[in-house]
mmCIF file of C-alpha atoms in Angstrom:
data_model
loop_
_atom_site.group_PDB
_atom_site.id
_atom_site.type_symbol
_atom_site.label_atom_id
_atom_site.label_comp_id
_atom_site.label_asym_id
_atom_site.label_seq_id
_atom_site.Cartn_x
_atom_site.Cartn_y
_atom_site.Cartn_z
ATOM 1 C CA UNK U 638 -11.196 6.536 20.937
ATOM 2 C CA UNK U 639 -13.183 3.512 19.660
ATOM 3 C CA UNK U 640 -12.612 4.412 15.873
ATOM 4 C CA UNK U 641 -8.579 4.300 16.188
ATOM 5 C CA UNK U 642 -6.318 1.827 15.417
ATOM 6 C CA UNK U 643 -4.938 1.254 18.847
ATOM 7 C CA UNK U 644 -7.800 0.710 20.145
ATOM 8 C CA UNK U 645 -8.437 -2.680 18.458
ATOM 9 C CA UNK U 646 -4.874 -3.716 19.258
ATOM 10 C CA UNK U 647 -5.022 -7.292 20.633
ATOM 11 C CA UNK U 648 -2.465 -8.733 22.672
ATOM 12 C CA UNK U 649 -1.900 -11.952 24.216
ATOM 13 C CA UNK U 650 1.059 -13.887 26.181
ATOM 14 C CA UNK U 651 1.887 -17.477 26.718
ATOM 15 C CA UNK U 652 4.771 -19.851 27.411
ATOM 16 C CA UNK U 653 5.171 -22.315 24.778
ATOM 17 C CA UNK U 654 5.142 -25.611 26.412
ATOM 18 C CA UNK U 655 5.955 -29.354 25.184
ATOM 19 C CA UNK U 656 1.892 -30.033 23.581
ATOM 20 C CA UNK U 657 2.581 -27.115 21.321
ATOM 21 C CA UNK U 658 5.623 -28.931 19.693
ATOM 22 C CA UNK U 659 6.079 -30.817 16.396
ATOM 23 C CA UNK U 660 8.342 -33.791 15.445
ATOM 24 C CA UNK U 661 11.250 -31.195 15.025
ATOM 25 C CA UNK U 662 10.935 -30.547 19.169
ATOM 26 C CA UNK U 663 9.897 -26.696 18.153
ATOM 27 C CA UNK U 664 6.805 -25.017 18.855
ATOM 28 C CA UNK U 665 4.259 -26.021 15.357
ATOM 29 C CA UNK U 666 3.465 -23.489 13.234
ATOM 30 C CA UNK U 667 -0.336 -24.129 13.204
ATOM 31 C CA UNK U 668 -0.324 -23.259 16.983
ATOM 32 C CA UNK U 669 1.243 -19.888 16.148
ATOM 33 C CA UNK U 670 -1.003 -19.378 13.529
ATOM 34 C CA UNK U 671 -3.922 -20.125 15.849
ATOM 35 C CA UNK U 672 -2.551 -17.864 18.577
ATOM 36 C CA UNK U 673 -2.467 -15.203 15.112
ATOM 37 C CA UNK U 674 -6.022 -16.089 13.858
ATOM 38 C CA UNK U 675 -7.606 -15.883 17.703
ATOM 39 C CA UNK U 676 -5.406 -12.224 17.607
ATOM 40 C CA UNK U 677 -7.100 -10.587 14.776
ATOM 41 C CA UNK U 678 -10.560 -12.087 15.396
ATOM 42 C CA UNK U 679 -10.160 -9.825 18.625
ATOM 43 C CA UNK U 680 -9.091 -6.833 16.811
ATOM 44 C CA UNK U 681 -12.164 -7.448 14.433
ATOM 45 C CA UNK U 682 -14.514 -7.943 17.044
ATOM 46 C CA UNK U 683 -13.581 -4.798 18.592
ATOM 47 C CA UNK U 684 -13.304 -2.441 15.864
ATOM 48 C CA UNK U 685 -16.670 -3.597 14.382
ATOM 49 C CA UNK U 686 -18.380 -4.233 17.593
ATOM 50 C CA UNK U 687 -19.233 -7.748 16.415
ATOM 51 C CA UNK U 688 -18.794 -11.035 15.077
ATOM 52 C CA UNK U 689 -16.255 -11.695 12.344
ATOM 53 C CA UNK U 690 -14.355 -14.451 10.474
ATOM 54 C CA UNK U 691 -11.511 -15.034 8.982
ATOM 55 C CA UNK U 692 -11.756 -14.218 5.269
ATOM 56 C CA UNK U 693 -8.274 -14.514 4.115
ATOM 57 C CA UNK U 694 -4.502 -14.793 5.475
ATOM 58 C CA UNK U 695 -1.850 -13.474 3.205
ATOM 59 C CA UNK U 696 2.067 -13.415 3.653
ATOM 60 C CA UNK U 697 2.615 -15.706 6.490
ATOM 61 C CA UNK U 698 6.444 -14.858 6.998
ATOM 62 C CA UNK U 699 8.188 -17.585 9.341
ATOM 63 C CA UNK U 700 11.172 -15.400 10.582
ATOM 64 C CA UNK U 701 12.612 -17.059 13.628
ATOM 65 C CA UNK U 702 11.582 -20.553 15.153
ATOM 66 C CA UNK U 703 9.752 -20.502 18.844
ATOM 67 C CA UNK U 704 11.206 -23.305 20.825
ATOM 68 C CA UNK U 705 9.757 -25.090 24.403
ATOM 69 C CA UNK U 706 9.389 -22.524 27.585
ATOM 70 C CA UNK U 707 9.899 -19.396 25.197
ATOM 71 C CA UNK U 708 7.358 -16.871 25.932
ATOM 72 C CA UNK U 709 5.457 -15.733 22.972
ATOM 73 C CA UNK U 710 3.998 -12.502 22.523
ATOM 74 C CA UNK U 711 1.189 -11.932 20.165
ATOM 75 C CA UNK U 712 -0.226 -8.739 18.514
ATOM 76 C CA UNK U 713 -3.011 -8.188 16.333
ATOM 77 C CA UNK U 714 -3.647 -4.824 14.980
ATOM 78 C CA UNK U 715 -5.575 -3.039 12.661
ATOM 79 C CA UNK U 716 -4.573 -1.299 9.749
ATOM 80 C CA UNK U 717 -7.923 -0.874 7.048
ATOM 81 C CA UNK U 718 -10.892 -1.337 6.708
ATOM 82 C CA UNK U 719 -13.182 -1.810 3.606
ATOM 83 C CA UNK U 720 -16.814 -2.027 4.015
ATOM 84 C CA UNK U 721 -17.333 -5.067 5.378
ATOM 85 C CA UNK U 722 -13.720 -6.380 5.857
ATOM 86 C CA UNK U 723 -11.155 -5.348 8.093
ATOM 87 C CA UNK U 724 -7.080 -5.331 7.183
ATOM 88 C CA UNK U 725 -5.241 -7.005 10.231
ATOM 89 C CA UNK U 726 -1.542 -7.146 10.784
ATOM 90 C CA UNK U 727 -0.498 -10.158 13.351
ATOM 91 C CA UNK U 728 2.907 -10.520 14.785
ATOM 92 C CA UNK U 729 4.598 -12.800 17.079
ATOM 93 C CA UNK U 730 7.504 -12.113 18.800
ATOM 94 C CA UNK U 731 9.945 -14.631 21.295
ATOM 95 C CA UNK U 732 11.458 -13.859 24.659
ATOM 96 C CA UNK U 733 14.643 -16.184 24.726
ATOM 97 C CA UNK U 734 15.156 -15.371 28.703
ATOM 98 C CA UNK U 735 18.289 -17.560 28.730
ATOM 99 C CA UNK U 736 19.691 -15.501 26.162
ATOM 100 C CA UNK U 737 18.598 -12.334 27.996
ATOM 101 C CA UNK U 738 17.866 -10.257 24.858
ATOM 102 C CA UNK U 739 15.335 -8.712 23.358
ATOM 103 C CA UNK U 740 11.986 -9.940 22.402
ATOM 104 C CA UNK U 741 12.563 -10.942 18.315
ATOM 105 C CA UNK U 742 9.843 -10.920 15.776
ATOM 106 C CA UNK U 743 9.309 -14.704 14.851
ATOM 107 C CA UNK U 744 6.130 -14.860 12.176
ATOM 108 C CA UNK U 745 3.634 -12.015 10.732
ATOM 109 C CA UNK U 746 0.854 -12.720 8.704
ATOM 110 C CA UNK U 747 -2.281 -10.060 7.517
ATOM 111 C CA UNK U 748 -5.649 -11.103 7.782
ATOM 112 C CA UNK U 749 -8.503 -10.002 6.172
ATOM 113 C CA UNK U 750 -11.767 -10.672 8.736
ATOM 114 C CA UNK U 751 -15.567 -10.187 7.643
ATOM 115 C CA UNK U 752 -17.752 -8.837 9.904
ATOM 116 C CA UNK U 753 -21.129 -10.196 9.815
ATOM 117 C CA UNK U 754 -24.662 -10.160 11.243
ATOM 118 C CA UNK U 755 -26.610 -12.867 10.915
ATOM 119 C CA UNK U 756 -24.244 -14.788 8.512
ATOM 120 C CA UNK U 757 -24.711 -11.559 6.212
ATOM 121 C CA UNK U 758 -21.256 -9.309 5.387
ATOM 122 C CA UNK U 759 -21.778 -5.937 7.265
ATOM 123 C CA UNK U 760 -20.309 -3.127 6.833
ATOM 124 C CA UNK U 761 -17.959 -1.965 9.772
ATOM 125 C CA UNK U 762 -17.088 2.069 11.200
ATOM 126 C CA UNK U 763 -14.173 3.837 9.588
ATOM 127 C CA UNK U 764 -10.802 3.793 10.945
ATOM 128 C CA UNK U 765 -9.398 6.898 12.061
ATOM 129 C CA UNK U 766 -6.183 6.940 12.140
ATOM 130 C CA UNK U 767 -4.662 9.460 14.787
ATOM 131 C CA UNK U 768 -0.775 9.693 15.478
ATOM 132 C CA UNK U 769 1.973 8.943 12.874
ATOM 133 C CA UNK U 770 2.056 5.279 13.837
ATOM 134 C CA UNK U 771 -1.462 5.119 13.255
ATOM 135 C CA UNK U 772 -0.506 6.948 9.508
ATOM 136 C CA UNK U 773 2.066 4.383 9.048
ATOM 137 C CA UNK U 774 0.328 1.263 9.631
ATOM 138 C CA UNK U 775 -3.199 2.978 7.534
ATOM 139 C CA UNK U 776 -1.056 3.153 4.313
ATOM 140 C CA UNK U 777 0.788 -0.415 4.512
ATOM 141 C CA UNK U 778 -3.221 -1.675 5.508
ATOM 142 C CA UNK U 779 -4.861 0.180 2.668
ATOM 143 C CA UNK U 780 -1.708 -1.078 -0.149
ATOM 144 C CA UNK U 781 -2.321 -4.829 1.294
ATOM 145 C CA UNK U 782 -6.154 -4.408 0.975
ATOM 146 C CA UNK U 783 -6.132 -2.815 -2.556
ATOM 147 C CA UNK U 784 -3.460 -5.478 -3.636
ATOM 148 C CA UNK U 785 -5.704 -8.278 -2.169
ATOM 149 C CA UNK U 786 -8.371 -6.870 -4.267
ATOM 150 C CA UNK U 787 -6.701 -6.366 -7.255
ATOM 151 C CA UNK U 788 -5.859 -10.515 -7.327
ATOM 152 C CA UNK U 789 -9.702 -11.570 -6.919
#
């Protein structure tokens, strides 16, 4: 279904090589946060059919650090939409294959994107959400949005 929340998911993979370092020899933030921002510009332009920007990004959360030849895994998904802006949930999560574990959440961020036409704010179709998940992630989008708004 084109209105639901998984289908704007956005997901991307890529092994992190030795350009995408800083100073520290890890993998820079600002290239995981541009991996994030590409993410939910996806899941905006798919949801609203469209061009859209990046607005706002709120609660960047640095959990675990990505280090040279992990393999990140990126996810952008939506989670509310207003009338012209769209609530967007981005995590990133490493594969440590020498460790053989589990892929571990390393940063989340939300993102608030504007969809316009012609420079001009436009509004954007509902979101139906559809399975419990769908429930879930609605009610965390729709508290972030409303406590976005009640700051401005």
């Amino acid at each position: 279904m084109k209105d639901g929340i998984s289908f704007s998911r956005a997901e991307t993979c890529m092994v992190m090589e030795p350009r995408h370092s800083n100073i520290m020899g890890n993998v820079h933030g600002g290239e995981l946060m541009m991996m994030m921002d590409n993410a939910a510009g996806i899941a905006a332009f798919k949801h609203a059919k469209g061009d859209a920007v990046t607005a706002r990004v709120d609660e960047i959360v640095f959990l675990k650090p990505v280090h040279i030849g992990d393999i990140v895994t990126c996810v952008g998904q939506l989670t509310y939409v207003g009338k012209s802006s769209m609530q967007i949930m981005v995590s990133i999560y490493v594969n440590d294959f020498s460790a053989e574990s589990m892929p571990e959440a390393s940063l989340t961020a939300f993102f608030t994107m504007v969809h316009l036409v012609d420079g001009v704010p436009t509004e954007v179709p509902r979101l139906v959400p559809r399975t419990p998940e769908d429930h879930a992630l609605y009610q965390l989008g729709e508290k972030k949005y409303f406590e976005i708004k009640a700051k401005l």
